[in-house]
GROMACS .gro file of C-alpha atoms in nm:
model
  291
    1UNK     CA    1  12.172  10.467  13.108
    2UNK     CA    2  11.844  10.545  13.316
    3UNK     CA    3  11.522  10.318  13.252
    4UNK     CA    4  11.370  10.549  13.101
    5UNK     CA    5  11.626  10.651  12.840
    6UNK     CA    6  11.612  10.236  12.761
    7UNK     CA    7  11.255  10.307  12.686
    8UNK     CA    8  11.393  10.426  12.330
    9UNK     CA    9  11.636  10.139  12.263
   10UNK     CA   10  11.390   9.829  12.263
   11UNK     CA   11  11.581   9.677  11.862
   12UNK     CA   12  11.623   9.413  11.632
   13UNK     CA   13  11.383   9.103  11.526
   14UNK     CA   14  11.283   8.850  11.703
   15UNK     CA   15  11.447   8.548  11.783
   16UNK     CA   16  11.221   8.291  11.989
   17UNK     CA   17  11.350   7.997  12.177
   18UNK     CA   18  11.154   7.693  12.215
   19UNK     CA   19  11.015   7.592  12.571
   20UNK     CA   20  10.756   7.303  12.654
   21UNK     CA   21  10.427   7.474  12.845
   22UNK     CA   22  10.315   7.088  12.934
   23UNK     CA   23  10.400   7.200  13.258
   24UNK     CA   24  10.194   7.064  13.570
   25UNK     CA   25  10.212   7.421  13.692
   26UNK     CA   26  10.223   7.740  13.524
   27UNK     CA   27  10.540   7.891  13.409
   28UNK     CA   28  10.704   8.143  13.635
   29UNK     CA   29  10.812   8.399  13.397
   30UNK     CA   30  10.996   8.686  13.499
   31UNK     CA   31  10.970   8.997  13.189
   32UNK     CA   32  11.210   9.290  13.119
   33UNK     CA   33  11.030   9.464  12.827
   34UNK     CA   34  10.727   9.631  12.894
   35UNK     CA   35  10.550   9.579  12.576
   36UNK     CA   36  10.564   9.199  12.641
   37UNK     CA   37  10.446   9.252  12.984
   38UNK     CA   38  10.151   9.397  12.883
   39UNK     CA   39  10.075   9.160  12.651
   40UNK     CA   40  10.073   8.896  12.916
   41UNK     CA   41   9.866   9.021  13.109
   42UNK     CA   42   9.589   9.048  12.843
   43UNK     CA   43   9.629   8.668  12.763
   44UNK     CA   44   9.568   8.639  13.166
   45UNK     CA   45   9.908   8.612  13.280
   46UNK     CA   46  10.102   8.721  13.519
   47UNK     CA   47  10.513   8.720  13.506
   48UNK     CA   48  10.636   8.633  13.872
   49UNK     CA   49  10.868   8.998  13.804
   50UNK     CA   50  10.926   9.266  13.599
   51UNK     CA   51  11.185   9.601  13.586
   52UNK     CA   52  11.069   9.903  13.743
   53UNK     CA   53  10.747   9.937  13.870
   54UNK     CA   54  10.795  10.319  13.874
   55UNK     CA   55  10.824  10.304  13.509
   56UNK     CA   56  10.564  10.084  13.442
   57UNK     CA   57  10.331  10.333  13.660
   58UNK     CA   58  10.458  10.657  13.477
   59UNK     CA   59  10.507  10.543  13.115
   60UNK     CA   60  10.282  10.279  13.071
   61UNK     CA   61   9.950  10.295  13.339
   62UNK     CA   62   9.766   9.983  13.189
   63UNK     CA   63   9.676   9.748  13.259
   64UNK     CA   64   9.748   9.790  13.600
   65UNK     CA   65  10.004   9.599  13.759
   66UNK     CA   66   9.886   9.319  14.054
   67UNK     CA   67  10.012   9.383  14.322
   68UNK     CA   68  10.247   9.112  14.396
   69UNK     CA   69  10.463   9.178  14.133
   70UNK     CA   70  10.802   9.200  14.198
   71UNK     CA   71  11.039   9.421  14.102
   72UNK     CA   72  11.400   9.279  13.978
   73UNK     CA   73  11.522   9.648  13.951
   74UNK     CA   74  11.691   9.843  13.719
   75UNK     CA   75  11.624   9.711  13.343
   76UNK     CA   76  12.040   9.691  13.262
   77UNK     CA   77  12.109   9.574  13.620
   78UNK     CA   78  11.860   9.362  13.737
   79UNK     CA   79  11.958   9.187  14.082
   80UNK     CA   80  12.048   8.875  14.010
   81UNK     CA   81  12.008   8.736  14.352
   82UNK     CA   82  11.640   8.852  14.368
   83UNK     CA   83  11.662   8.687  14.015
   84UNK     CA   84  11.733   8.341  14.236
   85UNK     CA   85  11.533   8.361  14.469
   86UNK     CA   86  11.254   8.414  14.259
   87UNK     CA   87  11.337   8.072  14.067
   88UNK     CA   88  11.168   8.187  13.749
   89UNK     CA   89  11.137   7.899  13.443
   90UNK     CA   90  11.259   8.166  13.192
   91UNK     CA   91  11.305   8.453  13.113
   92UNK     CA   92  11.141   8.685  12.889
   93UNK     CA   93  11.396   8.988  12.713
   94UNK     CA   94  11.435   9.226  12.463
   95UNK     CA   95  11.776   9.272  12.199
   96UNK     CA   96  11.844   9.554  12.406
   97UNK     CA   97  11.968   9.330  12.661
   98UNK     CA   98  12.155   9.101  12.479
   99UNK     CA   99  12.517   9.274  12.708
  100UNK     CA  100  12.406   9.079  12.996
  101UNK     CA  101  12.183   8.818  12.890
  102UNK     CA  102  12.474   8.543  12.996
  103UNK     CA  103  12.482   8.662  13.367
  104UNK     CA  104  12.034   8.644  13.273
  105UNK     CA  105  12.075   8.240  13.171
  106UNK     CA  106  12.303   8.160  13.479
  107UNK     CA  107  11.955   8.207  13.689
  108UNK     CA  108  11.715   8.060  13.372
  109UNK     CA  109  11.655   7.993  13.019
  110UNK     CA  110  11.645   8.317  12.840
  111UNK     CA  111  11.404   8.441  12.501
  112UNK     CA  112  11.448   8.720  12.348
  113UNK     CA  113  11.177   8.897  12.179
  114UNK     CA  114  11.210   9.253  12.004
  115UNK     CA  115  10.978   9.469  11.855
  116UNK     CA  116  11.151   9.721  11.669
  117UNK     CA  117  11.375   9.610  11.361
  118UNK     CA  118  11.522   9.876  11.101
  119UNK     CA  119  11.273   9.776  10.870
  120UNK     CA  120  10.995   9.927  11.108
  121UNK     CA  121  10.654   9.750  11.091
  122UNK     CA  122  10.634   9.737  11.484
  123UNK     CA  123  10.275   9.614  11.473
  124UNK     CA  124  10.301   9.298  11.306
  125UNK     CA  125  10.603   9.201  11.488
  126UNK     CA  126  10.386   9.274  11.821
  127UNK     CA  127  10.118   9.011  11.634
  128UNK     CA  128  10.385   8.755  11.577
  129UNK     CA  129  10.506   8.817  11.967
  130UNK     CA  130  10.145   8.784  12.060
  131UNK     CA  131  10.099   8.473  11.875
  132UNK     CA  132  10.470   8.309  12.033
  133UNK     CA  133  10.359   8.455  12.401
  134UNK     CA  134  10.029   8.253  12.390
  135UNK     CA  135  10.202   7.966  12.264
  136UNK     CA  136  10.436   7.975  12.567
  137UNK     CA  137  10.161   8.012  12.805
  138UNK     CA  138   9.913   7.778  12.638
  139UNK     CA  139   9.712   8.067  12.566
  140UNK     CA  140   9.632   8.019  12.143
  141UNK     CA  141   9.264   8.101  12.150
  142UNK     CA  142   9.303   8.404  12.365
  143UNK     CA  143   9.615   8.515  12.167
  144UNK     CA  144   9.433   8.519  11.866
  145UNK     CA  145   9.113   8.722  12.026
  146UNK     CA  146   9.294   8.987  12.163
  147UNK     CA  147   9.475   9.030  11.761
  148UNK     CA  148   9.114   9.029  11.677
  149UNK     CA  149   8.992   9.257  11.920
  150UNK     CA  150   9.323   9.484  11.825
  151UNK     CA  151   9.196   9.512  11.416
  152UNK     CA  152   8.836   9.528  11.521
  153UNK     CA  153   8.865   9.861  11.738
  154UNK     CA  154   9.100  10.036  11.424
  155UNK     CA  155   8.805   9.994  11.258
  156UNK     CA  156   8.551  10.074  11.499
  157UNK     CA  157   8.784  10.432  11.554
  158UNK     CA  158   8.816  10.483  11.194
  159UNK     CA  159   8.492  10.506  11.122
  160UNK     CA  160   8.411  10.758  11.456
  161UNK     CA  161   8.678  11.020  11.337
  162UNK     CA  162   8.636  11.024  10.985
  163UNK     CA  163   8.529  11.322  10.958
  164UNK     CA  164   8.718  11.453  11.178
  165UNK     CA  165   9.065  11.329  10.933
  166UNK     CA  166   9.104  11.594  10.731
  167UNK     CA  167   9.380  11.753  10.928
  168UNK     CA  168   9.741  11.619  10.975
  169UNK     CA  169   9.845  11.572  11.348
  170UNK     CA  170  10.239  11.589  11.522
  171UNK     CA  171  10.243  11.376  11.795
  172UNK     CA  172  10.520  11.407  12.051
  173UNK     CA  173  10.686  11.364  12.385
  174UNK     CA  174  10.856  11.713  12.542
  175UNK     CA  175  11.222  11.639  12.630
  176UNK     CA  176  11.263  11.894  12.818
  177UNK     CA  177  11.061  12.318  12.736
  178UNK     CA  178  11.283  12.335  12.361
  179UNK     CA  179  11.330  12.027  12.240
  180UNK     CA  180  11.045  11.683  12.134
  181UNK     CA  181  11.076  11.396  12.013
  182UNK     CA  182  10.832  11.356  11.716
  183UNK     CA  183  10.704  10.976  11.638
  184UNK     CA  184  10.690  10.906  11.231
  185UNK     CA  185  10.717  10.615  11.008
  186UNK     CA  186  10.835  10.304  11.173
  187UNK     CA  187  10.667  10.456  11.487
  188UNK     CA  188  10.377  10.234  11.664
  189UNK     CA  189  10.189  10.526  11.654
  190UNK     CA  190  10.239  10.579  11.287
  191UNK     CA  191  10.127  10.214  11.243
  192UNK     CA  192   9.800  10.315  11.440
  193UNK     CA  193   9.770  10.638  11.251
  194UNK     CA  194   9.764  10.394  10.931
  195UNK     CA  195   9.469  10.170  11.069
  196UNK     CA  196   9.238  10.459  11.203
  197UNK     CA  197   9.253  10.664  10.917
  198UNK     CA  198   9.461  10.997  11.018
  199UNK     CA  199   9.770  11.136  10.833
  200UNK     CA  200  10.062  11.167  11.074
  201UNK     CA  201  10.206  11.560  10.996
  202UNK     CA  202  10.579  11.466  11.034
  203UNK     CA  203  10.679  11.319  10.727
  204UNK     CA  204  11.066  11.322  10.809
  205UNK     CA  205  11.344  11.075  10.824
  206UNK     CA  206  11.260  10.889  11.179
  207UNK     CA  207  11.523  10.662  11.354
  208UNK     CA  208  11.524  10.286  11.408
  209UNK     CA  209  11.272  10.332  11.664
  210UNK     CA  210  11.028  10.531  11.477
  211UNK     CA  211  11.095  10.906  11.573
  212UNK     CA  212  11.318  11.244  11.555
  213UNK     CA  213  11.437  11.424  11.777
  214UNK     CA  214  11.427  11.836  11.731
  215UNK     CA  215  11.334  12.187  11.867
  216UNK     CA  216  10.986  12.330  11.877
  217UNK     CA  217  11.037  12.510  11.605
  218UNK     CA  218  11.128  12.234  11.337
  219UNK     CA  219  10.713  12.106  11.411
  220UNK     CA  220  10.656  12.405  11.202
  221UNK     CA  221  10.680  12.227  10.881
  222UNK     CA  222  10.300  12.194  10.873
  223UNK     CA  223  10.076  12.539  10.885
  224UNK     CA  224   9.739  12.325  10.937
  225UNK     CA  225   9.853  12.059  11.161
  226UNK     CA  226   9.711  11.958  11.492
  227UNK     CA  227   9.979  11.901  11.797
  228UNK     CA  228   9.927  11.550  12.032
  229UNK     CA  229  10.135  11.565  12.342
  230UNK     CA  230  10.212  11.340  12.555
  231UNK     CA  231  10.191  11.283  12.923
  232UNK     CA  232  10.358  11.295  13.125
  233UNK     CA  233  10.597  11.665  13.054
  234UNK     CA  234  10.934  11.716  13.229
  235UNK     CA  235  10.896  11.955  13.519
  236UNK     CA  236  10.830  12.264  13.459
  237UNK     CA  237  10.796  12.241  13.090
  238UNK     CA  238  10.431  12.365  13.086
  239UNK     CA  239  10.556  12.677  13.228
  240UNK     CA  240  10.865  12.724  13.056
  241UNK     CA  241  10.617  12.695  12.727
  242UNK     CA  242  10.407  12.973  12.738
  243UNK     CA  243  10.682  13.212  12.763
  244UNK     CA  244  10.820  13.056  12.506
  245UNK     CA  245  10.811  13.351  12.158
  246UNK     CA  246  10.863  13.013  11.979
  247UNK     CA  247  10.614  12.831  12.154
  248UNK     CA  248  10.345  13.095  12.039
  249UNK     CA  249  10.454  13.160  11.711
  250UNK     CA  250  10.389  12.754  11.624
  251UNK     CA  251  10.042  12.767  11.434
  252UNK     CA  252   9.917  12.458  11.650
  253UNK     CA  253   9.910  12.692  11.964
  254UNK     CA  254   9.787  13.022  11.770
  255UNK     CA  255   9.471  12.811  11.633
  256UNK     CA  256   9.437  12.588  11.980
  257UNK     CA  257   9.485  12.313  11.818
  258UNK     CA  258   9.683  12.106  12.084
  259UNK     CA  259   9.565  11.736  12.268
  260UNK     CA  260   9.708  11.660  12.569
  261UNK     CA  261   9.689  11.257  12.630
  262UNK     CA  262   9.753  11.034  12.891
  263UNK     CA  263  10.104  10.819  12.853
  264UNK     CA  264  10.102  10.588  12.626
  265UNK     CA  265  10.375  10.327  12.603
  266UNK     CA  266  10.545  10.383  12.286
  267UNK     CA  267  10.787  10.154  12.221
  268UNK     CA  268  10.522   9.882  12.343
  269UNK     CA  269  10.218   9.599  12.194
  270UNK     CA  270   9.942   9.551  12.105
  271UNK     CA  271   9.757   9.691  12.424
  272UNK     CA  272   9.967  10.023  12.371
  273UNK     CA  273   9.834  10.011  12.016
  274UNK     CA  274   9.525   9.985  12.142
  275UNK     CA  275   9.536  10.226  12.380
  276UNK     CA  276   9.679  10.514  12.187
  277UNK     CA  277   9.357  10.518  11.967
  278UNK     CA  278   9.124  10.527  12.257
  279UNK     CA  279   9.306  10.812  12.410
  280UNK     CA  280   9.386  10.976  12.071
  281UNK     CA  281   9.033  10.946  11.983
  282UNK     CA  282   8.905  11.089  12.316
  283UNK     CA  283   9.099  11.369  12.280
  284UNK     CA  284   9.015  11.451  11.910
  285UNK     CA  285   8.601  11.394  11.969
  286UNK     CA  286   8.610  11.603  12.285
  287UNK     CA  287   8.806  11.865  12.079
  288UNK     CA  288   8.571  11.843  11.828
  289UNK     CA  289   8.290  11.895  12.015
  290UNK     CA  290   8.411  12.194  12.208
  291UNK     CA  291   8.458  12.380  11.832
   0.00000   0.00000   0.00000
């Protein structure tokens, strides 16, 4: 399984571990989850290493990674020898990596934090994770400020988009020119929709991580929906789509109700939720300005 596929498999509730923050020096943290990494960075803490910087640059984008953060290799097969050389005090992991947890524990204590559960509510889990991380690194006030700023921003965006909120929206990632991952209940994007007053056009059942995988024709369930699709597109998908009779028959294509969004980590934490609200609001206001 590739690191990209692993982006769709963040699971289970979080299980914390006590760790003293009363250290004379900052904790040396290796973080193997991008949602946790983005949260640490927004708290003003840089981990010494993450897994697969290239994936971050393509799928997460912001906040930008400081250049001195090391790359320990792929998510499922981190370089254990390099990990030992880094001498971390703690390794932050997610439940998806429980299979290699015994190997990681040979290097340093492991704390596992999951944002996605069978019951959903990834935003609430992200809030809880923010507080857990803030306590770990002694940044409790910064953690509360991050949570409050996100809530305030969603209120602002809700007011901004109120005149544009009548028509529902599909949010999708293209897997190939014929199939998409469409986000709905239990997804981070649905949680953002709820907070900024938008309706999701996808109301069908979703999986554990809040998405369904369907063919493009599966998006014909709403005749008045807009489509917002996330970068990056699979290679060659754009040209193939324009030639597809199925694609061209979709109501949102005929009506030109399509918005292209820059990459947002679909399985992220509070920073990704806020980024999604921002880029979607920008796309919607630009669409309205152009009629």
